[in-house]
Tab-separated table of C-alpha atoms in Angstrom:
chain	number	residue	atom	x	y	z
L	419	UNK	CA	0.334	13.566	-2.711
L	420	UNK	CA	0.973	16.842	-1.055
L	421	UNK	CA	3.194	16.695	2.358
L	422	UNK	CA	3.292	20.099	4.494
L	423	UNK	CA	5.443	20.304	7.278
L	424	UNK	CA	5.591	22.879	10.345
L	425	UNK	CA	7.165	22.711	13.884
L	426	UNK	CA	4.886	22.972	17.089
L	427	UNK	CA	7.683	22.929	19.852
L	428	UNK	CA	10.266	20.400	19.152
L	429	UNK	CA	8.052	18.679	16.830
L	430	UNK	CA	7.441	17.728	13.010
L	431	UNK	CA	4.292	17.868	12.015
L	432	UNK	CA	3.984	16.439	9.016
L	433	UNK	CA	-0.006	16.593	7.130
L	434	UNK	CA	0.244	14.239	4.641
L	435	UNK	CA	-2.991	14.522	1.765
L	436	UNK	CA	-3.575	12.179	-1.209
L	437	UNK	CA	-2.191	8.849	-2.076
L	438	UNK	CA	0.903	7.580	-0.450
L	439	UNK	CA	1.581	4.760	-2.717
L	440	UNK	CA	5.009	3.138	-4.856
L	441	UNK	CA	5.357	6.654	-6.981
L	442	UNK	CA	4.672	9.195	-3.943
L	443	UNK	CA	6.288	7.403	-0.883
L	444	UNK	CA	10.106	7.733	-1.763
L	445	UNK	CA	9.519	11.209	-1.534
L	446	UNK	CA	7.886	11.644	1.848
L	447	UNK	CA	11.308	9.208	2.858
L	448	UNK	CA	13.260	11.592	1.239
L	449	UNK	CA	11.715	14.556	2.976
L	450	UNK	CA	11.681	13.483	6.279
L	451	UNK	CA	15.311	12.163	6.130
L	452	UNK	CA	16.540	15.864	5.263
L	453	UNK	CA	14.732	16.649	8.408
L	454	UNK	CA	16.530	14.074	10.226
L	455	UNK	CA	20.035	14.763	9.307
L	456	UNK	CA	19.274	18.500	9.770
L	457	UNK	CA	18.777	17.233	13.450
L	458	UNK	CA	14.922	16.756	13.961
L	459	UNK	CA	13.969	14.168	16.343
L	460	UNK	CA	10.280	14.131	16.677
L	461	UNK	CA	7.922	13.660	13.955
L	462	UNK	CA	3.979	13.531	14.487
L	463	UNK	CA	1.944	12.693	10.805
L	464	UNK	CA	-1.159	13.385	10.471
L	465	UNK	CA	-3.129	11.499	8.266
L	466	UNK	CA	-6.586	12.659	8.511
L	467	UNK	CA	-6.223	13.519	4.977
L	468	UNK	CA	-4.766	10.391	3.887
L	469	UNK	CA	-6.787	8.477	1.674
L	470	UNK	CA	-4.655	5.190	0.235
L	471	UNK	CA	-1.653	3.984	1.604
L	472	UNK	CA	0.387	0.841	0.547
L	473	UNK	CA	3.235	-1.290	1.049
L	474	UNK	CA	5.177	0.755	-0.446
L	475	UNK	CA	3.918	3.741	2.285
L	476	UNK	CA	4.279	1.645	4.800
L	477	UNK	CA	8.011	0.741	4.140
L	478	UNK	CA	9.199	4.420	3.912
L	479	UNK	CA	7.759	4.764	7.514
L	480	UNK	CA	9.309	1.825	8.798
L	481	UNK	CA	12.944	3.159	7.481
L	482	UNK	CA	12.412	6.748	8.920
L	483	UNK	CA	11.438	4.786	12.514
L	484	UNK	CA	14.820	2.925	12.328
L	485	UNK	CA	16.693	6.353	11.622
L	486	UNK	CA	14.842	7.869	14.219
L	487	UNK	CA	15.255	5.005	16.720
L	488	UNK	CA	19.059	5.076	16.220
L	489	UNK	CA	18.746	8.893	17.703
L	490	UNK	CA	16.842	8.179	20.171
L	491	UNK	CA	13.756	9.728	18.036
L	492	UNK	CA	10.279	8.864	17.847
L	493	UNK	CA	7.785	9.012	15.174
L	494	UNK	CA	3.800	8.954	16.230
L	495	UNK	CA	0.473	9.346	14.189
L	496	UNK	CA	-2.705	10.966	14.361
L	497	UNK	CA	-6.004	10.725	12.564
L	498	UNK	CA	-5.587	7.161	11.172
L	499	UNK	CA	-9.288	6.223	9.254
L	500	UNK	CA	-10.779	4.234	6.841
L	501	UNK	CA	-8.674	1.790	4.375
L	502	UNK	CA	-5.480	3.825	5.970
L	503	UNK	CA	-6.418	2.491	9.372
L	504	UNK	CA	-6.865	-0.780	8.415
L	505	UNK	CA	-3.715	-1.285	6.767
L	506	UNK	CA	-2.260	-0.189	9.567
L	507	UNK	CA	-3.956	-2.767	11.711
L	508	UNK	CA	-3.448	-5.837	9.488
L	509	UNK	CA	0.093	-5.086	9.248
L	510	UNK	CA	0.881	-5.192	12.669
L	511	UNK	CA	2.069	-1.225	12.690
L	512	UNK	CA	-0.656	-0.491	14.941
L	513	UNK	CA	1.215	-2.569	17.732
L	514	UNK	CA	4.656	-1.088	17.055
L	515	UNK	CA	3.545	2.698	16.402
L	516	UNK	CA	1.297	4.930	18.390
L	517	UNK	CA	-1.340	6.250	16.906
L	518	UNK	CA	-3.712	9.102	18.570
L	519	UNK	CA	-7.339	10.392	17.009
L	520	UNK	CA	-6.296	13.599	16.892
L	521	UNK	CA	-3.009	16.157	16.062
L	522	UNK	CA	-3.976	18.056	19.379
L	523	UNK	CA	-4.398	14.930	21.428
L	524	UNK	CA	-0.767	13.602	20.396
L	525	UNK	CA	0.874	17.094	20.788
L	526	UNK	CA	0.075	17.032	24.798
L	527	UNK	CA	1.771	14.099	25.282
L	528	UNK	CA	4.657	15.012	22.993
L	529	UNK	CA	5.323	18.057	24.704
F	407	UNK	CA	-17.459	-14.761	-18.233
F	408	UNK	CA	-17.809	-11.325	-19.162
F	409	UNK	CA	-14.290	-9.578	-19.709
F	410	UNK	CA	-14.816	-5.936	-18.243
F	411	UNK	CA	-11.608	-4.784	-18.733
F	412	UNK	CA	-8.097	-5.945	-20.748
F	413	UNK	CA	-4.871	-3.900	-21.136
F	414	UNK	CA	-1.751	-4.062	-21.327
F	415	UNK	CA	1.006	-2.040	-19.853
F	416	UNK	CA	4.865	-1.569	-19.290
F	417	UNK	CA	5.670	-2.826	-16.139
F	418	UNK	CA	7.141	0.483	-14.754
F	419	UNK	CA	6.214	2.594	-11.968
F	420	UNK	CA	4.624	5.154	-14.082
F	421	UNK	CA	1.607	3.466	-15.106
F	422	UNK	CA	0.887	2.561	-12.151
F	423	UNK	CA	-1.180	5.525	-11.284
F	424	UNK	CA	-3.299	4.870	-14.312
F	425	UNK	CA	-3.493	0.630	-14.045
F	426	UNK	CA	-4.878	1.547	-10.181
F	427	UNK	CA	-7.357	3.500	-11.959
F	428	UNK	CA	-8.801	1.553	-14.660
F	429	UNK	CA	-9.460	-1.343	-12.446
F	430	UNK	CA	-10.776	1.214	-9.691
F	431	UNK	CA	-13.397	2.635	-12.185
F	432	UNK	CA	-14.222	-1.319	-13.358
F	433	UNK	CA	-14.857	-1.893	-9.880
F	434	UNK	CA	-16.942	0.690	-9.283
F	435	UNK	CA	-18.885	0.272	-12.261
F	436	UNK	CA	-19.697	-3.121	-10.657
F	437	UNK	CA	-21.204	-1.685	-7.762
F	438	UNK	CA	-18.158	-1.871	-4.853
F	439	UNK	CA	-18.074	0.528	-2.037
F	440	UNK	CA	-15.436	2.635	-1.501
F	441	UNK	CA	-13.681	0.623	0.940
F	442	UNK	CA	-13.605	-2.582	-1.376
F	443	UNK	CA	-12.507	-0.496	-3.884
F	444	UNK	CA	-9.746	0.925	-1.866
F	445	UNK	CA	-8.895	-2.826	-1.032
F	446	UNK	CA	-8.806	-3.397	-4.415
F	447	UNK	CA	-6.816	-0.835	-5.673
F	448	UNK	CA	-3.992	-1.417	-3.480
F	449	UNK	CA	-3.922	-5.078	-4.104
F	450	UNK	CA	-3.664	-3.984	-7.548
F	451	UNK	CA	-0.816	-1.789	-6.537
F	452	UNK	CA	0.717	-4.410	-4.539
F	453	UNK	CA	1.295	-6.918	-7.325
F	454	UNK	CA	1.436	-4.820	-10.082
F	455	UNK	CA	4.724	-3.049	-8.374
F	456	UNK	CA	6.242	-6.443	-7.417
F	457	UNK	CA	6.261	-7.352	-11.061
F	458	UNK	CA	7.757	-3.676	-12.041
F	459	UNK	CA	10.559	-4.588	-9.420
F	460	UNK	CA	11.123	-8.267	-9.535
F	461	UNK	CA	10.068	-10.102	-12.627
F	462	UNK	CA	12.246	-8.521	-15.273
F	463	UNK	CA	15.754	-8.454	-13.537
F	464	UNK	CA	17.749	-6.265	-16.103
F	465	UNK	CA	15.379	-5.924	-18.502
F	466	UNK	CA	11.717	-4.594	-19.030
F	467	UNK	CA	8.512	-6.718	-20.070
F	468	UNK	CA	5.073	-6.224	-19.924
F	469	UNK	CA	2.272	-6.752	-17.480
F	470	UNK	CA	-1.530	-7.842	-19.082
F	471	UNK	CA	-4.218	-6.953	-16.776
F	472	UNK	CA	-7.604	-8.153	-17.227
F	473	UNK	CA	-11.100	-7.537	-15.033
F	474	UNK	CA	-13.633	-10.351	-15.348
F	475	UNK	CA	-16.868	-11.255	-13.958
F	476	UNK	CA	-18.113	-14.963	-12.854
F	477	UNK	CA	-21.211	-15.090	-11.913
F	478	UNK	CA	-20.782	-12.967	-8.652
F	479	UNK	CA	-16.855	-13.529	-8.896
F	480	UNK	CA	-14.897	-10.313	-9.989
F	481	UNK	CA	-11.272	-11.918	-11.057
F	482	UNK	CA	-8.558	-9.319	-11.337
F	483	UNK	CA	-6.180	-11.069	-13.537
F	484	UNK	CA	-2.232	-9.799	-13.215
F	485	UNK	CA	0.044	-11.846	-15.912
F	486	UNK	CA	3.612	-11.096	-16.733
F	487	UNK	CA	6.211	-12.972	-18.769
F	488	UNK	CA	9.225	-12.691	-16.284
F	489	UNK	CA	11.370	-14.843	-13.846
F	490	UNK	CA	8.645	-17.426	-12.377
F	491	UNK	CA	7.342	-16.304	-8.893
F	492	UNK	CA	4.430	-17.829	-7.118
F	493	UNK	CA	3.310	-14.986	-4.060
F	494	UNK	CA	0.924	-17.257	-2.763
F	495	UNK	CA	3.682	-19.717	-1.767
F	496	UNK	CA	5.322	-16.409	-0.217
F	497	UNK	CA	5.498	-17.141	3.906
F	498	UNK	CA	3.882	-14.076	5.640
F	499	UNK	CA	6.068	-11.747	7.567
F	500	UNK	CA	6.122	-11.340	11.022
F	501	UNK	CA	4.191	-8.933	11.867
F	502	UNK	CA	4.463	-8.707	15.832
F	503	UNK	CA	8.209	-7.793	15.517
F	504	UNK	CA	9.593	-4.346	17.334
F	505	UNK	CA	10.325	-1.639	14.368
F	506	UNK	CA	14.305	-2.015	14.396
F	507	UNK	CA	13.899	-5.837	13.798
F	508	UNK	CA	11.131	-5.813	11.355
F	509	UNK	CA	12.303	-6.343	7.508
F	510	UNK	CA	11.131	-4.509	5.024
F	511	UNK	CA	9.555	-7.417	2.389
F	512	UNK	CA	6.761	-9.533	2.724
F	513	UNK	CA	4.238	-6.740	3.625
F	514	UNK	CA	2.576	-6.355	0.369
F	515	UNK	CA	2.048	-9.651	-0.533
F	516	UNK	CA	0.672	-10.281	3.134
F	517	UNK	CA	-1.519	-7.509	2.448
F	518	UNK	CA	-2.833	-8.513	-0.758
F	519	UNK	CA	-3.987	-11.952	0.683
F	520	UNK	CA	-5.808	-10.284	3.281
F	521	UNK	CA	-7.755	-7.793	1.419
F	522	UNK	CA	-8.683	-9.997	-1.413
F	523	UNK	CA	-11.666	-13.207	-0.973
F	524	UNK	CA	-8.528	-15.419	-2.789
F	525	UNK	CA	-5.596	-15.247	-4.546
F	526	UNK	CA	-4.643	-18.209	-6.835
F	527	UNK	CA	-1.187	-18.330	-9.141
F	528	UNK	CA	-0.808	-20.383	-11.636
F	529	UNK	CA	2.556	-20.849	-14.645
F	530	UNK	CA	1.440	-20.432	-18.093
F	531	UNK	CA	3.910	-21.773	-20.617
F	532	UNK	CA	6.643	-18.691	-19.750
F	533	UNK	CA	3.824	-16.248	-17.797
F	534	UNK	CA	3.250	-15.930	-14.364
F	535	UNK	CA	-0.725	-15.349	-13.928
F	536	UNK	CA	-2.072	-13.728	-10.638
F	537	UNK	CA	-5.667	-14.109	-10.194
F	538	UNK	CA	-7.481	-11.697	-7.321
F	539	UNK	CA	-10.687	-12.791	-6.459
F	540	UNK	CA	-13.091	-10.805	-4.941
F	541	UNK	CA	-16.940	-11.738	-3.941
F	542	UNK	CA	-19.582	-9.767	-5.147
F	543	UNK	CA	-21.873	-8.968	-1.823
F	544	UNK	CA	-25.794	-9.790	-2.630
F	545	UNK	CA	-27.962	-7.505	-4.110
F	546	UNK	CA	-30.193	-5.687	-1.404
């Protein structure tokens, strides 16, 4: 999985490509817990280019949320599709996450 | 019963990448889109990893994986020789809870009996054996 990160205002955008799976998600939670405790309170992914995610994915998200939630953070996605957006849905994160269709679209309302 | 596909692998983390893709290719040999297969793969993941983490507690064993078609039945069989664990008598998590109070197990069992047709378990003499099932749609 490759994970590229860049800041657009106070936000983390993270572009996350590949498979984010039991080998590849400890270290997208390792990555964006450096960000945290460097201070970074506002994460947008964007997953357009995500093509798998599991359990395993899923969990790493839910423990950066708690971090961030502690802080007073927030953590929002973009370009959910496919199997990725389905997993989403069936595991309820749809209802405790926002998700918008596009990077640009979540930005405004970040900002 | 035609066996498609039988191997056996450590049960570590590092073969999963390669366990995810045998059955993939199987299942694409047998004519799945890419969306079954995806649902496939990671309910292949999903039990796979629980039996890296869970069924050998201080040791390591072996998980046998074997693809099969039934008629229009493709079985995904997942055996290990560890502790004795039944998923499908697993209760599913809760998954209308806020984000601080949700815990983190559960989910990938809960997935794997969604994505799959059914999931049956049964004890083997010392092996636990997983079957997914997945229907094959109609020809066109």
């Amino acid at each position: 999985m490759e994970i590229t990160t860049r800041k657009e205002k106070q936000v983390i955008v993270v572009s996350l490509q590949g498979r984010l799976d039991a080998v590849t998600a400890p270290e997208l939670e390792r990555r964006l817990s450096a960000l945290i405790v460097q201070g970074e309170l506002f994460f947008l992914l964007n997953m357009n280019g995500l093509e798998y995610i599991s359990s395993a994915g899923l969990r790493g998200i839910l423990a950066t949320a708690k971090k961030l939630k502690e802080k007073q953070g927030k953590i929002v996605f973009a370009g959910l599709k496919g199997t990725v957006e389905e997993v989403f849905k069936i595991s309820g994160f749809l209802s405790i996450f926002t998700a918008f269709d596009s990077e640009e679209a979540a930005l405004r309302t970040m900002e | 019963m035609e066996t498609l596909l039988s191997t056996v692998l450590p049960a570590r983390l590092e073969h999963l990448e390669e366990l995810v893709k045998s059955v993939s290719d199987c299942a694409r040999s047998q004519g799945f889109d890419r969306k079954r297969i995806g649902e496939i793969e990671l309910a292949v993941e999903e039990a796979f990893v629980n039996i890296c983490r869970y069924s050998y507690p201080g040791k390591t064993g072996d998980a046998a994986i074997s693809c099969r078609l039934d008629n229009n039945r493709f079985m995904i069989e997942i055996a290990d020789s560890g502790i004795p664990f039944d998923i499908t008598q697993l209760s599913d998590p809760d998954i209308t809870a806020p984000a601080e109070a949700r815990g983190i197990g559960g989910l990938g069992i809960f997935l794997v009996k969604k994505m799959m047709d059914a999931v049956t378990y049964r004890r083997e003499g010392d092996r636990n054996v997983l079957n997914l099932i997945v229907m094959k749609e109609e020809e066109r």
